[in-house]
Structures are given as structure tokens and as C-alpha cells.
Tab-separated table of C-alpha atoms and ligand atoms in Angstrom:
chain	number	residue	atom	x	y	z
A	1	MET	CA	0.108	0.006	0.042
A	2	SER	CA	1.271	3.353	-0.942
A	3	ALA	CA	1.261	6.256	1.558
A	4	PHE	CA	0.016	8.352	-1.314
A	5	ALA	CA	-3.306	7.282	-2.717
A	6	TYR	CA	-6.626	8.672	-3.737
A	7	ARG	CA	-9.379	8.796	-1.280
A	8	ASN	CA	-12.872	10.163	-2.242
A	9	GLY	CA	-11.388	11.291	-5.534
A	10	VAL	CA	-8.502	13.390	-3.922
A	11	LEU	CA	-4.840	12.366	-3.566
A	12	HIS	CA	-3.872	12.168	0.050
A	13	ALA	CA	-0.629	11.742	1.914
A	14	GLU	CA	-1.596	9.199	4.623
A	15	SER	CA	-4.765	10.840	5.999
A	16	VAL	CA	-4.114	14.348	4.830
A	17	PRO	CA	-5.630	15.583	1.652
A	18	LEU	CA	-2.963	17.351	-0.502
A	19	PRO	CA	-5.024	20.382	-1.302
A	20	ALA	CA	-5.188	21.066	2.527
A	21	ILE	CA	-1.273	21.253	2.537
A	22	ALA	CA	-1.327	23.341	-0.667
A	23	ALA	CA	-3.824	25.851	0.955
A	24	ALA	CA	-1.501	26.041	4.115
A	25	VAL	CA	1.952	26.351	2.467
A	26	GLY	CA	1.419	27.294	-1.100
A	27	THR	CA	2.952	25.417	-4.207
A	28	PRO	CA	5.362	23.871	-5.020
A	29	PHE	CA	6.274	21.824	-1.939
A	30	TYR	CA	7.731	18.429	-0.999
A	31	CYS	CA	5.609	16.111	1.062
A	32	TYR	CA	7.061	13.069	2.934
A	33	SER	CA	5.179	10.450	4.710
A	34	THR	CA	6.262	9.155	8.064
A	35	ALA	CA	4.510	5.902	7.637
A	36	ALA	CA	6.410	5.269	4.520
A	37	LEU	CA	9.823	6.271	5.996
A	38	GLU	CA	9.199	4.025	8.898
A	39	ALA	CA	7.971	1.129	6.690
A	40	HIS	CA	11.041	1.360	4.555
A	41	TYR	CA	13.405	1.464	7.406
A	42	SER	CA	11.660	-1.509	9.141
A	43	ALA	CA	11.807	-3.603	6.002
A	44	TYR	CA	15.570	-3.310	6.053
A	45	ALA	CA	15.887	-3.870	9.745
A	46	GLY	CA	13.523	-6.923	9.305
A	47	ALA	CA	15.281	-8.407	6.388
A	48	PHE	CA	18.700	-8.313	8.118
A	49	ALA	CA	17.263	-9.214	11.575
A	50	GLY	CA	19.123	-12.449	11.703
A	51	GLN	CA	22.535	-10.994	10.865
A	52	ASP	CA	24.915	-8.846	12.762
A	53	ALA	CA	24.104	-5.843	10.675
A	54	GLY	CA	23.264	-2.175	11.055
A	55	VAL	CA	21.621	0.326	8.839
A	56	CYS	CA	23.380	3.699	8.294
A	57	TYR	CA	20.984	5.908	6.506
A	58	ALA	CA	22.734	7.732	3.590
A	59	VAL	CA	21.770	11.234	4.681
A	60	LYS	CA	22.572	12.689	1.392
A	61	ALA	CA	19.440	11.277	-0.129
A	62	ASN	CA	17.156	13.528	2.095
A	63	SER	CA	18.925	15.254	4.866
A	64	ASN	CA	16.111	17.156	6.455
A	65	LEU	CA	16.506	17.023	10.276
A	66	ALA	CA	12.917	15.722	10.707
A	67	VAL	CA	13.657	12.852	8.200
A	68	ILE	CA	16.854	12.053	10.015
A	69	ARG	CA	15.190	12.130	13.384
A	70	THR	CA	12.480	9.785	12.196
A	71	PHE	CA	15.172	7.234	11.339
A	72	ALA	CA	17.175	7.992	14.479
A	73	ARG	CA	14.213	7.047	16.583
A	74	LEU	CA	14.188	3.704	14.948
A	75	GLY	CA	17.878	3.170	15.748
A	76	ALA	CA	19.455	3.939	12.529
A	77	GLY	CA	22.978	5.194	12.097
A	78	ALA	CA	24.128	7.551	9.364
A	79	ASP	CA	26.427	7.582	6.437
A	80	VAL	CA	27.570	11.212	5.746
A	81	VAL	CA	29.773	12.775	3.004
A	82	SER	CA	30.588	16.079	4.460
A	83	GLY	CA	31.065	17.870	7.714
A	84	GLY	CA	27.718	19.574	7.282
A	85	GLU	CA	26.004	16.186	6.926
A	86	MET	CA	27.805	14.967	10.102
A	87	GLN	CA	26.411	18.007	11.953
A	88	ARG	CA	23.097	17.364	10.676
A	89	ALA	CA	23.107	13.680	11.528
A	90	LEU	CA	24.311	14.644	15.132
A	91	ALA	CA	21.582	17.266	15.293
A	92	GLY	CA	19.033	14.796	14.106
A	93	GLY	CA	19.830	12.534	17.125
A	94	ILE	CA	22.184	10.040	15.582
A	95	PRO	CA	25.146	9.331	17.967
A	96	ALA	CA	28.493	9.729	16.648
A	97	ASP	CA	29.314	6.053	17.301
A	98	ARG	CA	26.806	5.158	14.603
A	99	ILE	CA	28.013	7.512	11.996
A	100	VAL	CA	30.213	6.580	9.068
A	101	PHE	CA	32.043	9.272	7.099
A	102	SER	CA	32.430	8.561	3.411
A	103	GLY	CA	33.523	10.643	0.353
A	104	VAL	CA	36.455	11.006	-1.916
A	105	GLY	CA	37.799	14.476	-0.732
A	106	LYS	CA	37.405	15.008	2.983
A	107	THR	CA	39.271	18.249	4.233
A	108	ARG	CA	41.325	18.253	7.275
A	109	GLU	CA	38.787	20.225	9.013
A	110	GLU	CA	36.205	17.740	8.333
A	111	MET	CA	38.547	14.975	9.526
A	112	ARG	CA	39.345	16.870	12.719
A	113	ALA	CA	35.509	17.463	13.446
A	114	ALA	CA	34.818	13.701	12.838
A	115	LEU	CA	37.529	12.506	15.126
A	116	GLN	CA	36.681	15.036	17.802
A	117	ALA	CA	33.000	13.823	17.604
A	118	GLY	CA	34.080	10.280	18.155
A	119	ILE	CA	32.958	8.971	14.862
A	120	HIS	CA	32.399	5.154	14.253
A	121	GLN	CA	34.524	4.957	11.125
A	122	ILE	CA	36.005	7.082	8.381
A	123	ASN	CA	35.989	5.505	4.864
A	124	VAL	CA	39.097	6.730	3.083
A	125	GLU	CA	39.694	6.445	-0.649
A	126	SER	CA	43.419	7.249	-1.321
A	127	ILE	CA	46.911	7.179	0.322
A	128	PRO	CA	47.131	10.939	0.396
A	129	GLU	CA	43.813	11.053	2.187
A	130	VAL	CA	44.876	8.447	4.844
A	131	GLU	CA	48.234	10.328	5.315
A	132	ALA	CA	46.326	13.499	5.964
A	133	LEU	CA	44.060	11.670	8.393
A	134	SER	CA	47.097	10.201	10.129
A	135	GLU	CA	48.492	13.745	10.780
A	136	VAL	CA	45.138	15.031	12.113
A	137	ALA	CA	44.558	11.962	14.273
A	138	SER	CA	48.048	12.219	15.591
A	139	SER	CA	47.760	15.947	16.500
A	140	LEU	CA	44.548	15.054	18.367
A	141	GLY	CA	46.241	12.003	20.043
A	142	VAL	CA	43.493	9.662	18.814
A	143	VAL	CA	43.425	6.606	16.635
A	144	ALA	CA	41.107	6.816	13.500
A	145	PRO	CA	39.116	3.667	12.776
A	146	ILE	CA	39.140	3.410	9.055
A	147	ALA	CA	37.906	1.411	6.099
A	148	PHE	CA	39.206	1.820	2.566
A	149	ARG	CA	36.603	1.949	-0.039
A	150	VAL	CA	37.674	-0.383	-2.603
A	151	ASN	CA	36.677	-0.021	-6.262
A	152	PRO	CA	35.814	-3.616	-7.328
A	153	ASP	CA	35.598	-2.678	-11.003
A	154	VAL	CA	32.079	-4.013	-11.362
A	155	ASP	CA	29.495	-2.492	-13.715
A	156	ALA	CA	26.497	-1.494	-11.615
A	157	LYS	CA	24.309	-1.431	-14.854
A	158	THR	CA	22.783	1.996	-13.820
A	159	HIS	CA	22.766	5.522	-15.146
A	160	ALA	CA	26.453	6.584	-15.872
A	161	LYS	CA	26.312	9.576	-13.565
A	162	ILE	CA	25.434	7.461	-10.654
A	163	ALA	CA	27.680	4.398	-11.278
A	164	THR	CA	30.747	4.531	-8.975
A	165	GLY	CA	32.220	1.100	-8.994
A	166	LYS	CA	34.093	0.940	-12.342
A	167	LYS	CA	37.873	1.379	-12.473
A	168	GLU	CA	37.450	4.496	-14.474
A	169	ASN	CA	35.299	6.119	-11.654
A	170	LYS	CA	36.939	8.455	-9.272
A	171	PHE	CA	35.794	6.436	-6.289
A	172	GLY	CA	37.692	4.031	-4.041
A	173	ILE	CA	41.072	2.439	-4.416
A	174	ASP	CA	41.936	0.075	-7.046
A	175	TYR	CA	41.057	-3.420	-5.998
A	176	ASP	CA	44.405	-4.794	-7.163
A	177	HIS	CA	46.301	-2.172	-4.940
A	178	ALA	CA	44.208	-2.802	-1.875
A	179	ARG	CA	46.608	-5.199	-0.220
A	180	GLU	CA	49.549	-2.676	-0.385
A	181	VAL	CA	47.340	0.258	0.504
A	182	TYR	CA	46.089	-1.431	3.761
A	183	ALA	CA	49.771	-2.398	4.521
A	184	GLN	CA	50.992	1.214	4.012
A	185	ALA	CA	48.077	2.580	6.094
A	186	ALA	CA	48.563	0.151	9.013
A	187	LYS	CA	52.119	1.630	9.433
A	188	LEU	CA	50.867	5.181	9.854
A	189	PRO	CA	50.507	6.658	13.312
A	190	GLY	CA	46.887	7.187	14.353
A	191	ILE	CA	45.376	4.839	11.788
A	192	LYS	CA	43.641	1.604	12.494
A	193	PRO	CA	42.235	-0.322	9.568
A	194	VAL	CA	38.989	-2.028	10.940
A	195	ALA	CA	36.800	-2.571	7.848
A	196	ILE	CA	36.511	-2.749	4.072
A	197	ALA	CA	33.912	-0.564	2.375
A	198	VAL	CA	32.331	-0.746	-1.101
A	199	HIS	CA	29.699	1.317	-2.758
A	200	ILE	CA	29.262	0.611	-6.530
A	201	GLY	CA	26.361	3.031	-7.471
A	202	SER	CA	22.856	4.057	-7.074
A	203	GLN	CA	19.435	2.854	-8.379
A	204	LEU	CA	20.649	-0.715	-9.003
A	205	THR	CA	17.860	-2.858	-10.081
A	206	ASP	CA	19.779	-6.150	-10.159
A	207	LEU	CA	21.438	-8.285	-7.537
A	208	ALA	CA	24.277	-9.473	-9.653
A	209	PRO	CA	26.551	-6.480	-9.667
A	210	PHE	CA	26.114	-6.392	-5.761
A	211	ARG	CA	26.920	-10.006	-5.566
A	212	ALA	CA	30.039	-9.581	-7.728
A	213	ALA	CA	31.262	-6.719	-5.674
A	214	TYR	CA	30.633	-8.456	-2.329
A	215	GLU	CA	32.384	-11.540	-3.423
A	216	ARG	CA	35.428	-9.477	-4.269
A	217	VAL	CA	35.257	-7.812	-0.861
A	218	ALA	CA	34.996	-11.227	0.830
A	219	ALA	CA	37.963	-12.434	-1.022
A	220	LEU	CA	39.990	-9.314	0.000
A	221	LEU	CA	39.019	-9.854	3.522
A	222	HIS	CA	40.751	-13.197	3.684
A	223	VAL	CA	43.929	-11.868	2.192
A	224	LEU	CA	44.005	-8.816	4.529
A	225	ARG	CA	43.458	-11.051	7.565
A	226	GLU	CA	46.291	-13.283	6.488
A	227	ASP	CA	48.407	-10.102	6.219
A	228	GLY	CA	47.582	-9.593	10.008
A	229	HIS	CA	45.007	-6.739	9.724
A	230	ASP	CA	42.224	-7.124	12.286
A	231	ILE	CA	39.233	-6.439	9.977
A	232	GLN	CA	35.940	-6.825	11.801
A	233	ARG	CA	33.391	-5.064	9.666
A	234	LEU	CA	32.274	-4.923	6.039
A	235	ASP	CA	30.553	-1.795	4.888
A	236	LEU	CA	28.464	-2.881	1.908
A	237	GLY	CA	27.302	0.563	0.817
A	238	GLY	CA	23.761	1.599	-0.481
A	239	GLY	CA	22.402	1.584	-3.958
A	240	LEU	CA	19.298	-0.500	-3.951
A	241	GLY	CA	17.073	0.821	-6.555
A	242	ILE	CA	13.302	1.796	-6.381
A	243	THR	CA	10.357	1.761	-8.669
A	244	TYR	CA	9.999	4.976	-10.477
A	245	LYS	CA	8.220	3.672	-13.554
A	246	ASN	CA	8.323	-0.029	-14.185
A	247	GLU	CA	11.686	-1.133	-12.774
A	248	THR	CA	11.681	-4.145	-10.436
A	249	PRO	CA	14.402	-3.708	-7.871
A	250	PRO	CA	15.466	-6.830	-5.976
A	251	ASP	CA	13.464	-7.968	-2.953
A	252	LEU	CA	15.025	-6.904	0.428
A	253	ALA	CA	14.782	-10.602	1.494
A	254	ASP	CA	16.667	-11.792	-1.547
A	255	TYR	CA	19.313	-8.954	-0.983
A	256	ALA	CA	19.650	-9.963	2.600
A	257	ALA	CA	19.857	-13.727	1.770
A	258	MET	CA	22.643	-12.919	-0.794
A	259	VAL	CA	24.536	-10.937	1.652
A	260	ARG	CA	24.289	-13.727	4.259
A	261	SER	CA	25.428	-16.283	1.746
A	262	ILE	CA	28.622	-14.335	1.041
A	263	THR	CA	29.345	-12.815	4.519
A	264	GLY	CA	27.559	-15.140	6.872
A	265	ASN	CA	30.712	-17.204	7.826
A	266	LEU	CA	33.184	-14.231	7.830
A	267	GLY	CA	32.609	-13.151	11.440
A	268	CYS	CA	32.062	-9.528	10.412
A	269	ARG	CA	29.632	-6.925	11.469
A	270	ILE	CA	27.813	-5.744	8.212
A	271	THR	CA	26.883	-1.995	7.713
A	272	LEU	CA	24.313	-1.154	4.961
A	273	GLU	CA	24.077	2.343	3.721
A	274	PRO	CA	20.664	2.782	1.920
A	275	GLY	CA	19.565	6.171	0.864
A	276	ARG	CA	17.242	6.150	-2.013
A	277	SER	CA	15.494	2.984	-1.132
A	278	LEU	CA	14.560	4.545	2.344
A	279	VAL	CA	13.175	7.782	1.129
A	280	GLY	CA	12.544	7.833	-2.595
A	281	ASN	CA	9.124	6.424	-2.533
A	282	ALA	CA	8.234	8.157	0.736
A	283	GLY	CA	8.119	11.645	-0.915
A	284	ILE	CA	6.355	13.458	-3.654
A	285	LEU	CA	6.600	17.017	-5.087
A	286	VAL	CA	3.206	18.812	-5.421
A	287	SER	CA	2.994	21.621	-7.977
A	288	SER	CA	0.305	23.821	-9.625
A	289	VAL	CA	-0.265	24.139	-13.232
A	290	ILE	CA	0.346	27.729	-14.269
A	291	PHE	CA	-0.738	27.530	-17.790
A	292	VAL	CA	-1.564	24.897	-20.493
A	293	LYS	CA	0.134	26.268	-23.512
A	294	PRO	CA	-1.157	25.102	-26.920
A	295	GLY	CA	1.207	24.812	-29.779
A	296	LEU	CA	1.335	23.513	-33.380
A	297	HIS	CA	3.747	20.742	-32.740
A	298	ARG	CA	3.556	20.165	-29.018
A	299	ARG	CA	1.464	21.145	-26.079
A	300	PHE	CA	2.856	22.115	-22.853
A	301	VAL	CA	1.797	21.917	-19.270
A	302	ILE	CA	3.660	24.705	-17.437
A	303	VAL	CA	3.951	24.048	-13.703
A	304	ASP	CA	5.211	26.234	-10.923
A	305	ALA	CA	7.968	23.673	-9.898
A	306	ALA	CA	11.037	23.737	-11.891
A	307	MET	CA	14.483	22.085	-12.429
A	308	ASN	CA	15.931	23.938	-9.540
A	309	ASP	CA	13.411	22.186	-7.269
A	310	LEU	CA	13.773	18.747	-8.638
A	311	ILE	CA	16.780	18.381	-10.912
A	312	ARG	CA	16.677	14.592	-11.585
A	313	PRO	CA	14.956	14.732	-14.914
A	314	ALA	CA	17.378	17.337	-16.256
A	315	LEU	CA	20.494	15.722	-14.775
A	316	TYR	CA	19.762	11.997	-15.359
A	317	GLU	CA	16.841	12.101	-17.806
A	318	ALA	CA	15.034	10.535	-14.823
A	319	TYR	CA	11.339	9.538	-14.941
A	320	HIS	CA	8.908	10.639	-12.321
A	321	GLY	CA	5.308	9.630	-12.400
A	322	ILE	CA	2.990	12.783	-12.651
A	323	VAL	CA	-0.526	12.383	-11.446
A	324	PRO	CA	-3.290	15.005	-10.988
A	325	VAL	CA	-4.232	15.580	-7.366
A	326	THR	CA	-7.930	15.402	-8.263
A	327	GLU	CA	-8.499	11.972	-9.422
A	328	PRO	CA	-9.247	11.816	-13.074
A	329	ASP	CA	-12.332	10.345	-14.593
A	330	PRO	CA	-11.126	6.804	-15.695
A	331	ALA	CA	-12.903	7.435	-18.983
A	332	ALA	CA	-11.079	10.683	-19.563
A	333	LEU	CA	-8.975	10.769	-22.838
A	334	LYS	CA	-5.246	10.858	-22.139
A	335	GLU	CA	-3.160	13.056	-24.415
A	336	PRO	CA	0.557	13.747	-24.813
A	337	PHE	CA	2.012	16.897	-23.145
A	338	ASP	CA	5.566	18.130	-22.308
A	339	VAL	CA	5.599	19.069	-18.739
A	340	VAL	CA	7.875	21.913	-18.085
A	341	GLY	CA	8.851	24.558	-15.358
A	342	PRO	CA	9.280	28.246	-15.774
A	343	VAL	CA	13.078	28.274	-15.664
A	344	CYS	CA	14.971	29.778	-18.553
A	345	GLU	CA	16.561	26.632	-19.704
A	346	SER	CA	15.210	24.026	-22.216
A	347	GLY	CA	16.549	21.454	-19.793
A	348	ASP	CA	13.836	22.586	-17.489
A	349	THR	CA	11.549	19.748	-18.636
A	350	PHE	CA	10.054	17.182	-16.329
A	351	ALA	CA	8.556	14.946	-19.026
A	352	LEU	CA	8.273	14.653	-22.736
A	353	GLN	CA	5.102	13.737	-24.456
A	354	ARG	CA	3.685	12.223	-21.191
A	355	LEU	CA	0.103	11.004	-21.509
A	356	LEU	CA	-2.123	13.031	-19.133
A	357	PRO	CA	-5.738	13.477	-18.555
A	358	PRO	CA	-7.130	16.920	-19.007
A	359	LEU	CA	-5.433	19.656	-16.937
A	360	GLY	CA	-6.076	23.319	-16.583
A	361	ALA	CA	-4.581	26.314	-14.738
A	362	ASP	CA	-4.386	26.020	-10.992
A	363	ASP	CA	-4.836	22.203	-11.061
A	364	LEU	CA	-2.558	20.494	-8.600
A	365	VAL	CA	-0.154	17.699	-9.860
A	366	ALA	CA	2.185	15.384	-7.927
A	367	PHE	CA	5.469	14.278	-9.115
A	368	LEU	CA	5.918	10.872	-7.552
A	369	SER	CA	9.081	9.104	-6.025
A	370	ALA	CA	10.543	12.423	-5.210
A	371	GLY	CA	11.644	11.846	-1.708
A	372	ALA	CA	15.360	10.951	-2.652
A	373	TYR	CA	17.807	13.397	-4.284
A	374	GLY	CA	14.969	15.936	-4.568
A	375	ALA	CA	14.911	18.706	-2.053
A	376	VAL	CA	18.626	18.117	-1.172
A	377	MET	CA	19.690	18.829	-4.869
A	378	SER	CA	17.607	21.907	-5.118
A	379	SER	CA	18.938	25.444	-5.650
A	380	THR	CA	17.768	28.940	-5.915
A	381	TYR	CA	18.477	29.397	-9.695
A	382	ASN	CA	16.312	32.181	-11.115
A	383	THR	CA	15.836	33.485	-7.563
A	384	ARG	CA	13.301	30.853	-6.829
A	385	PRO	CA	13.185	30.386	-3.070
A	386	LEU	CA	13.758	26.768	-1.899
A	387	ILE	CA	10.443	25.214	-1.567
A	388	PRO	CA	8.951	24.013	1.711
A	389	GLU	CA	9.154	20.481	2.885
A	390	VAL	CA	6.176	19.126	4.757
A	391	LEU	CA	6.229	15.778	6.853
A	392	VAL	CA	2.828	14.001	7.277
A	393	ASN	CA	2.193	11.726	10.215
A	394	GLY	CA	-1.212	10.163	10.122
A	395	SER	CA	-3.736	13.058	10.027
A	396	ASP	CA	-1.022	15.607	11.125
A	397	PHE	CA	1.273	17.576	9.132
A	398	ALA	CA	4.119	19.833	9.844
A	399	VAL	CA	6.265	22.257	7.718
A	400	ILE	CA	9.887	20.857	8.331
A	401	ARG	CA	11.521	23.487	6.195
A	402	PRO	CA	9.637	26.727	5.470
A	403	ARG	CA	9.805	28.610	2.209
A	404	PRO	CA	12.123	31.603	2.629
A	405	THR	CA	10.885	34.950	1.371
A	406	VAL	CA	12.820	36.690	-1.464
A	407	GLU	CA	13.650	39.384	1.183
A	408	GLU	CA	15.381	36.762	3.346
A	409	MET	CA	17.340	35.453	0.390
A	410	LEU	CA	18.532	38.902	-0.515
A	411	ALA	CA	19.342	39.689	3.070
A	412	ALA	CA	22.007	36.950	3.025
A	413	GLU	CA	23.990	38.890	0.349
A	414	ARG	CA	26.317	41.913	0.967
A	415	VAL	CA	27.027	44.900	-1.184
A	416	PRO	CA	30.629	45.943	-0.795
A	417	ASP	CA	31.309	49.630	0.486
A	418	TRP	CA	32.597	50.792	-2.895
A	419	LEU	CA	29.319	50.019	-4.562
A	420	LYS	CA	27.205	51.700	-1.974
A	421	ALA	CA	28.083	55.360	-2.755
B	1	PLP	C1	25.254	7.912	-2.045
B	1	PLP	C2	25.846	6.810	-1.152
B	1	PLP	C3	25.010	5.934	-0.583
B	1	PLP	C4	23.519	5.825	-0.789
B	1	PLP	O1	23.161	5.387	-2.118
B	1	PLP	P1	21.676	5.188	-2.496
B	1	PLP	O2	21.685	4.744	-3.908
B	1	PLP	O3	20.828	6.346	-2.270
B	1	PLP	O4	21.160	3.943	-1.586
B	1	PLP	C5	25.599	4.993	0.166
B	1	PLP	N1	26.928	5.083	0.428
B	1	PLP	C6	27.830	6.028	-0.094
B	1	PLP	C7	29.229	5.836	0.172
B	1	PLP	C8	27.311	6.900	-0.993
B	1	PLP	O5	27.973	7.776	-1.462
């Protein structure tokens, strides 16, 4: 059952009719469902219940504090990729000893903050990075628990911009160098290798690339242990896909069984880092139709949301389902429209030749599956204020990030003295 469904002809989020939220906060806005967030997290926890495994929510998918807190209350850890995200995770109630710090280019300031917070693990991706970390840890008089993120050279069979596990990608250390890299790192002061990490990409819809990557990690574990490294944990990354259109991502039970079949006998604690699969289908973007623009060749539905609010279609040619908030008559004729935003870029297109029932100015439409990599990737391009985020919980809803006014946006900027005269 989806958290977003028609009731009495009106699209609801749980028990809240979306027009009620639109009336309260204006459009466009993001809307998330607590029930869906909780259900997705519990599905992970349940699937891995028989294993020594923990879920570190990949905060970058949706880093609103209220979303983080929803997961924190269920016992989640966090995977963060910047000092800012670490601060968010902590502010969202996730203890430092459940936070993993990932990313290909951490600064020394970020390393210092992470070590001072007492972070669970830092996933490093190069020798220069581990050398810098060694210096920072030594200067603080602490030992940094690290994993190297290895690049298993596996094709994730996903969009090129979100594939990260091929040897030509910038991520991780070359699998074939892992042994010498661990040996080098183990000699550094303030560094203790405790884990191996891997993350091969996002929106994977097949188990085979995961399996290939995990088998390589398991093989590496044996080699590293023979070399005398005390490796206790495997960080298996995120990347499980969701259904946007007609994809059939692997079942969590099958994913968990595959993980168990490879890692069950290794005596390692498993870390999972799901992002998209926890939040993607727990959120939608609600927008109003501004105009329906007739044309000789194409007809356009111009909505008040734009690429700055949801960039996935422009960036990845991503598909989002688009549905009217007022349930259409099943007999209504569907016709092809291009659905576009008002930004001055042809890339500001949500859908081409999408079959839609009749729509008119001021009608509300919902972009589905927008909970992941939506609000977090938004910008204020064209001086469009960041749009509100709303969290629904049963028949309640709350604004979890308000829409700034243009005055507030302008107040953050400064005109230098020489331009004031
Ligand atoms: C982005 C990212 C994730 C989460 O990926 P999803 O596809 O959203 O599940 C997990 N781990 C790392 C290191 C990441 O960079």
C-alpha cells in the first residue's frame, strides 16, 4: 500500500488531503510520509534481523532534520559525506558512534571534526587522504578507525552519472592495490584499519553487480586477515533501486539472503548504507499548473515547480510519475503533453510527451518518487526560493523547512562599500 493514494477522488498523503497542505503552505512543496519512511526502514531492519548488521542511512538522499530524526528514533546510524552532513546527523539525534564518514575528498577540518566527535568509522579513498588523516589523528592524540573504500571494477548497470564502481570512476582504491594500500596505512600513526567498504552506485535494479562486488570484498578480507589486519566489519554501501516507472528492484529478503550467503561465515559486522530505497518513494513534489500552452507541434503543461526544485529529470533524464491531485475520470482521454517548469533553460523539462488526462490552470499535480535526491539537490536558480518540505504523520502534518521569502534570500547577500556610494 502506498502512503500516497486517492481517497474520495483526492490524492492524500496518509490521511491528509494534499489540497489542504497546498492551501496552508502554497505550491510547490515536497511532502514526505512518516509511515512510508518507517515502513521502508523497518523492512531493512527486518530483512537483516538474523544477521549482525546495522543500517546507516545515507543522509545525502534527504537530509532534512525531521527525516533524520524519524530514522534516528528507529535506531538508525548515518552515512555522511561532508562535515555539514555529520553536523546534521548529530543534530538529528544519531550518535557519533553510529556515523560513518564517506566521500572522496574530505578536508582536514572535516577529519578533525569527525575525530573530535568520536565517529564510528572514516571511509578513506586514497593514500594521500589516509596520510592527511594520520596527521590529523596524531595531532589530536587519537586513533582513527578506518575502512578503505575499494573499487571492485564492477558494472552497476545503472545511469553513468550514478555508477561508482568501475575502475574509471573517481571512487575508491583500485582493487588490485588494496593489499599494499592497507599495509601502508597500517604503518601510519593514528590509523587503524578495521573494515572494508564498497559502494558501486545508485538505483541498482539487479542483484548480480552487488553479488560480484561483495564476493570481491570477501576475497579481499581473507587476504587482509592473512596479512595480519584485524578486519571486523564490512561496509556494503547503498544503492538498492526503487520503482520509478516499471523497474523491479530486488526484494529486500533476496538481497539480505545474498549478503548472508557471502558474508555469513566471515565473522564480520555488516553495515548497510541505503539512501534512495529508504526515502525515494516516501516523498512527492506537489505543484500547480500555471498554464496549459497550446502549440502547433507540442502542447505544454507549465507548472510552478522547476528544475531548481527537482533536478533529476534534467540531470539524469530521470522519470517521475506525474498524477493529478484530483482523481481523473477513468474514461477521460489521455493526451501527450510536455511538462515543463518556468526556468529559462530548455533542460527545465520534467517529461516529454507524457500521456495525461485533461489539466487546466491552478490544477494540482504530484511528481511521484521524489523523496530522494529531490529537495537536497535543489537550488535557488532564477531567484526561486527553496520550496517548503512538509512531513505528514497520520492525520497531522508539519512544515519541516519553510519557504524563505525573497527578502530573506536577499538579506543573506552583501554589497561592498565601494558600490554603496
Ligand atoms: C550515495 C551513497 C550511498 C547511498 O546510495 P543510495 O543509492 O541512495 O542508496 C551509500 N553510500 C555511499 C558511500 C554513498 O556515496
